[in-house]
PDB file of C-alpha atoms in Angstrom:
ATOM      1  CA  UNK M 102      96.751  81.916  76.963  1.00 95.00           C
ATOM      2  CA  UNK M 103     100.027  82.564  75.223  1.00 97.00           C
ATOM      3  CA  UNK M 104     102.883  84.079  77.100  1.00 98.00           C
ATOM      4  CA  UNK M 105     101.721  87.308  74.563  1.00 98.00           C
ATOM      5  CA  UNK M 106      98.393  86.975  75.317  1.00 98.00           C
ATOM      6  CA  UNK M 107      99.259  87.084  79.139  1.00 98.00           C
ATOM      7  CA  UNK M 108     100.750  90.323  78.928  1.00 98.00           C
ATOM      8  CA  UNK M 109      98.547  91.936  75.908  1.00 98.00           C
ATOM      9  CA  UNK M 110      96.152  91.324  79.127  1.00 97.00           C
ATOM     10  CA  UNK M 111      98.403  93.169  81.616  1.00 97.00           C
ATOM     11  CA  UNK M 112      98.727  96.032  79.078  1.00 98.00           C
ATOM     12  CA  UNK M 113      94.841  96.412  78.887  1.00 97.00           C
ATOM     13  CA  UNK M 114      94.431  96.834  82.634  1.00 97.00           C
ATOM     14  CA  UNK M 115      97.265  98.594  83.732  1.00 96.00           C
ATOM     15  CA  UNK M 116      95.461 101.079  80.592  1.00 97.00           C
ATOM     16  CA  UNK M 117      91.980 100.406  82.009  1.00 96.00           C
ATOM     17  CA  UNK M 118      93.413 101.509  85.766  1.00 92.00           C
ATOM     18  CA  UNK M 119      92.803  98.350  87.308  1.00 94.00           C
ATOM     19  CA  UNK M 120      94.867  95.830  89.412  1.00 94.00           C
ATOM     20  CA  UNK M 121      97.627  94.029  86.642  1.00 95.00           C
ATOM     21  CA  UNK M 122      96.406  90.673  87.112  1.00 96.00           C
ATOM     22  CA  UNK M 123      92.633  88.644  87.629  1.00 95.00           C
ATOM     23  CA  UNK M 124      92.889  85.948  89.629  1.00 96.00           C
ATOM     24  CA  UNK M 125      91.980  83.441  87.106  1.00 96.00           C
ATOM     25  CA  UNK M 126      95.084  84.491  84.956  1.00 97.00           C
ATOM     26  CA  UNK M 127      97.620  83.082  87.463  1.00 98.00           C
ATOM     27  CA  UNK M 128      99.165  80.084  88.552  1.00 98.00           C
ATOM     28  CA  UNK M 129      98.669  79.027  92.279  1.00 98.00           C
ATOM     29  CA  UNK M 130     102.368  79.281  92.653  1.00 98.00           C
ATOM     30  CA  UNK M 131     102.825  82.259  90.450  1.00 98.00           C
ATOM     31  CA  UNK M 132     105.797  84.512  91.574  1.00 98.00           C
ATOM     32  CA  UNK M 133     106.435  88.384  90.802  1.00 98.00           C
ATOM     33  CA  UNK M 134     109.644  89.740  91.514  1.00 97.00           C
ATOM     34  CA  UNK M 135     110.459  93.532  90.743  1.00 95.00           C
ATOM     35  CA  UNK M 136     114.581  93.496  91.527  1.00 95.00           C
ATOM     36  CA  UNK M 137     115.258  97.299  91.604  1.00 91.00           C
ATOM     37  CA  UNK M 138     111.947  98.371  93.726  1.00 87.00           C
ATOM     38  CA  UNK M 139     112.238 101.141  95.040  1.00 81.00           C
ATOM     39  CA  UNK M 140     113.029 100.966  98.768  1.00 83.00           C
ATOM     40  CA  UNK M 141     110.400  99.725 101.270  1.00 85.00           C
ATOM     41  CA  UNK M 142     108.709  97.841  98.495  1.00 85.00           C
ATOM     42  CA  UNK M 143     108.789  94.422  98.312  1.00 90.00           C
ATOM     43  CA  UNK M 144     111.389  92.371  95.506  1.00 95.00           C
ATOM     44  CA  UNK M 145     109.801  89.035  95.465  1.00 97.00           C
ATOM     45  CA  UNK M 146     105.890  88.017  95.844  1.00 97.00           C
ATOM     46  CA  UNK M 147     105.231  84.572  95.783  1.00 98.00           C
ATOM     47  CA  UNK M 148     101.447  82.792  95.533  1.00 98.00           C
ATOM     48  CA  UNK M 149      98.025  83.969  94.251  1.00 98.00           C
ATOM     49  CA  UNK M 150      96.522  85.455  96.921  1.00 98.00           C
ATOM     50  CA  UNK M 151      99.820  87.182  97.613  1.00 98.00           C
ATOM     51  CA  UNK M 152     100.093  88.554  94.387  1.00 97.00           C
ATOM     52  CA  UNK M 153      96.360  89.898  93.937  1.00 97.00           C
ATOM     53  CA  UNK M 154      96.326  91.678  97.813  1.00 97.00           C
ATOM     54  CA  UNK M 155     100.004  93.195  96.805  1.00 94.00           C
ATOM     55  CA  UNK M 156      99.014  94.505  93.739  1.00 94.00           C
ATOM     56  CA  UNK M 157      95.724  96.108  94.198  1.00 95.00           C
ATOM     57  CA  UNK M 158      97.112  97.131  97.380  1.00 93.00           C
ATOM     58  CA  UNK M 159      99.531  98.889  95.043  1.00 88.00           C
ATOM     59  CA  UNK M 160      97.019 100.251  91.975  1.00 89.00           C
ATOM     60  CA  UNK M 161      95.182 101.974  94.741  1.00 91.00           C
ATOM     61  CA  UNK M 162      98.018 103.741  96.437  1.00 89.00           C
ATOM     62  CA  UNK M 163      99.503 104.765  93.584  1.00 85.00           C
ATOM     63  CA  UNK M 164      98.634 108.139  92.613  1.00 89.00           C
ATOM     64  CA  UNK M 165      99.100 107.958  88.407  1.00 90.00           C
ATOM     65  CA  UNK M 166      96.035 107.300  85.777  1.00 93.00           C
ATOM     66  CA  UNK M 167      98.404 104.833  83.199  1.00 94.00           C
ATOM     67  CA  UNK M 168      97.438 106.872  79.742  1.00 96.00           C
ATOM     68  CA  UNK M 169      99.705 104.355  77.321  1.00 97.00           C
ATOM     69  CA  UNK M 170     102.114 101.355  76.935  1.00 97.00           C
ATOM     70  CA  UNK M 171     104.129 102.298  73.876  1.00 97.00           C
ATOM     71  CA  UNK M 172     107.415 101.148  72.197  1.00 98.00           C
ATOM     72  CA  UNK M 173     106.429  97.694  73.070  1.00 98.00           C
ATOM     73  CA  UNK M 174     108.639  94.836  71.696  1.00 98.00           C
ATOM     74  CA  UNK M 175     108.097  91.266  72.513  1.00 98.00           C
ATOM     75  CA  UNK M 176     111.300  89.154  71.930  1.00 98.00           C
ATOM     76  CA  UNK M 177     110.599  85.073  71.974  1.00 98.00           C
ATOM     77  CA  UNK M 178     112.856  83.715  73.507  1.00 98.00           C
ATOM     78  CA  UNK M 179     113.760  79.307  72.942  1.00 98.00           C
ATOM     79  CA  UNK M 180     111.359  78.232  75.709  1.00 98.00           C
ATOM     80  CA  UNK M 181     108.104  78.895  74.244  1.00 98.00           C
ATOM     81  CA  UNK M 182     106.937  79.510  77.517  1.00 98.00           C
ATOM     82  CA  UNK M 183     109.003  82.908  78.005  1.00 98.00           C
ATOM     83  CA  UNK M 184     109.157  86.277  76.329  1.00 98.00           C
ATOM     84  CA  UNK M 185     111.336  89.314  77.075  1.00 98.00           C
ATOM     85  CA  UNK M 186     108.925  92.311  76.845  1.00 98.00           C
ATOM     86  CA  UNK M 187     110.145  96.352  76.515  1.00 98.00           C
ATOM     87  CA  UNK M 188     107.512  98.599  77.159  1.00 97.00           C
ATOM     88  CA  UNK M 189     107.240 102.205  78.273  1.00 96.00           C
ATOM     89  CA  UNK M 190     104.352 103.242  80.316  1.00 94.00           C
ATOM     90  CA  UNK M 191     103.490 106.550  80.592  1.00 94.00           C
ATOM     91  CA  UNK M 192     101.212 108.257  82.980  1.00 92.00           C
ATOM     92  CA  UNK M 193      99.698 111.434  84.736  1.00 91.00           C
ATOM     93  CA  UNK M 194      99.995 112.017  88.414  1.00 89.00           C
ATOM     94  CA  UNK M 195      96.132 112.160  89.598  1.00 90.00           C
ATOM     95  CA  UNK M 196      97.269 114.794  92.415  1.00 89.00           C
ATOM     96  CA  UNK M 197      99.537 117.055  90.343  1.00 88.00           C
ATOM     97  CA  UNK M 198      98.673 116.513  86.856  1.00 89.00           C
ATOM     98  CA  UNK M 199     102.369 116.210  85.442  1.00 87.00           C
ATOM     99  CA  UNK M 200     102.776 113.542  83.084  1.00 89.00           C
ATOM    100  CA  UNK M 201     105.621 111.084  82.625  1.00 88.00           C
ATOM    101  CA  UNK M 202     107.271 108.214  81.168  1.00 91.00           C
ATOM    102  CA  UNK M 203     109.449 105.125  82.277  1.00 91.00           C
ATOM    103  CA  UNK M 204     111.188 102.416  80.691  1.00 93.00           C
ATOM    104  CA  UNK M 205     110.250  99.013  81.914  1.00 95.00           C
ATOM    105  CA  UNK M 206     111.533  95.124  81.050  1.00 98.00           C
ATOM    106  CA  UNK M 207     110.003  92.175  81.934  1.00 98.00           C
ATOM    107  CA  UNK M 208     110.150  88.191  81.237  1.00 98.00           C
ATOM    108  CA  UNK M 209     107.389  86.551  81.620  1.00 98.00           C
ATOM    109  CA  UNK M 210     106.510  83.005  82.475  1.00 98.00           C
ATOM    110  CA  UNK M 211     103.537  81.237  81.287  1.00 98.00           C
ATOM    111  CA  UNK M 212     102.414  77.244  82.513  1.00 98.00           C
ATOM    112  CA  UNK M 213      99.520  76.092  81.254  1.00 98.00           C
ATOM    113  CA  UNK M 214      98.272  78.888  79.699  1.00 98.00           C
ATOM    114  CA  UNK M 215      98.725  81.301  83.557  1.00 98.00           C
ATOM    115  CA  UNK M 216     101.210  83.511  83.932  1.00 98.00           C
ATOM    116  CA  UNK M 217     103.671  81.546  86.294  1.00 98.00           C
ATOM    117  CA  UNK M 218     106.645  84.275  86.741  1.00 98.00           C
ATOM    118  CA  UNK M 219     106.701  87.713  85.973  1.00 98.00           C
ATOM    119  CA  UNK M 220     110.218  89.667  86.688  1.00 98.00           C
ATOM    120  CA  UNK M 221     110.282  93.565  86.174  1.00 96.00           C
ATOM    121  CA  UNK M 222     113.150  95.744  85.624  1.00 96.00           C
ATOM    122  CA  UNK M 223     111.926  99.229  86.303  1.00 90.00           C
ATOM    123  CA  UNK M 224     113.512 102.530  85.978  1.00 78.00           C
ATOM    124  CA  UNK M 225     113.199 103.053  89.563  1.00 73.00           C
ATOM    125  CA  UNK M 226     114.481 106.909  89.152  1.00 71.00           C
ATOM    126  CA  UNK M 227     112.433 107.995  86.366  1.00 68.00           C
ATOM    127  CA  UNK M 228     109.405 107.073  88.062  1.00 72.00           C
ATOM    128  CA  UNK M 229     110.700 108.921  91.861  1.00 69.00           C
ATOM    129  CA  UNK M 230     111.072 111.765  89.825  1.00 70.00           C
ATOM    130  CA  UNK M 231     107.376 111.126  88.320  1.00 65.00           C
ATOM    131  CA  UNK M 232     105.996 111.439  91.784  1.00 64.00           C
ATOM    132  CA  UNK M 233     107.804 114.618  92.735  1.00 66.00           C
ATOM    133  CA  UNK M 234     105.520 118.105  92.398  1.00 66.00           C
ATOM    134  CA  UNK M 235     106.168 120.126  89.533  1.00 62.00           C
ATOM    135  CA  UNK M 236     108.493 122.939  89.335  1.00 63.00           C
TER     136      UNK M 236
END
């Protein structure tokens, strides 16, 4: 798959509520790193097995039904394996019903058709203030 492809993919399950990745879509050596996590979380994940446990770990503790992935632009970058990807994903808290939004960025990695690295700048305060009860 294309770098595009890769996270056209991501897109559809974070949408479809499941886990981000499928096993078969990553490297052995893949890597995810999130640098502004929010405390307690981890910044760097390296290795399949890693990855999959850490991120459905993750999709089932976190209380918000993804209901769209808008303003999406995909820059190319020289390296045909890499893209620069701006999304917004916005979402409703399964507990509280609020809904929200939060800027994301991410390059991606591709080898060999797997996604290899995937770093993700979050909004880390737009999405604490997701997961407070309304007012």
């Amino acid at each position: 798959m294309t770098p595009t492809e890769i996270f056209d993919s991501m897109r559809a399950r974070w949408l479809a509520n499941l886990p981000t990745y499928e096993a078969d879509s990553l490297a052995d050596d893949v890597v995810v790193e999130t640098p502004f996590a929010a405390p307690g979380q981890p910044t760097r994940t390296e290795g399949k097995r890693q990855v999959l446990d850490w991120t459905r770990a993750g999709r089932a503790a976190f209380p918000v039904r993804f209901d769209d992935c808008r303003n999406v632009v995909v820059h190319e970058t020289v390296d045909p394996d890499v893209i620069v990807v701006e999304y917004e994903l916005v979402g409703t808290h399964t507990k509280t019903g609020a809904t929200a939004s939060a800027p994301f960025v991410g390059v991606l990695r591709a080898r060999d058709g797997k996604l290899a690295h995937w770093r993700e700048y979050q909004h880390t305060l737009a999405i604490a203030q997701a997961m407070l009860p309304p007012r």
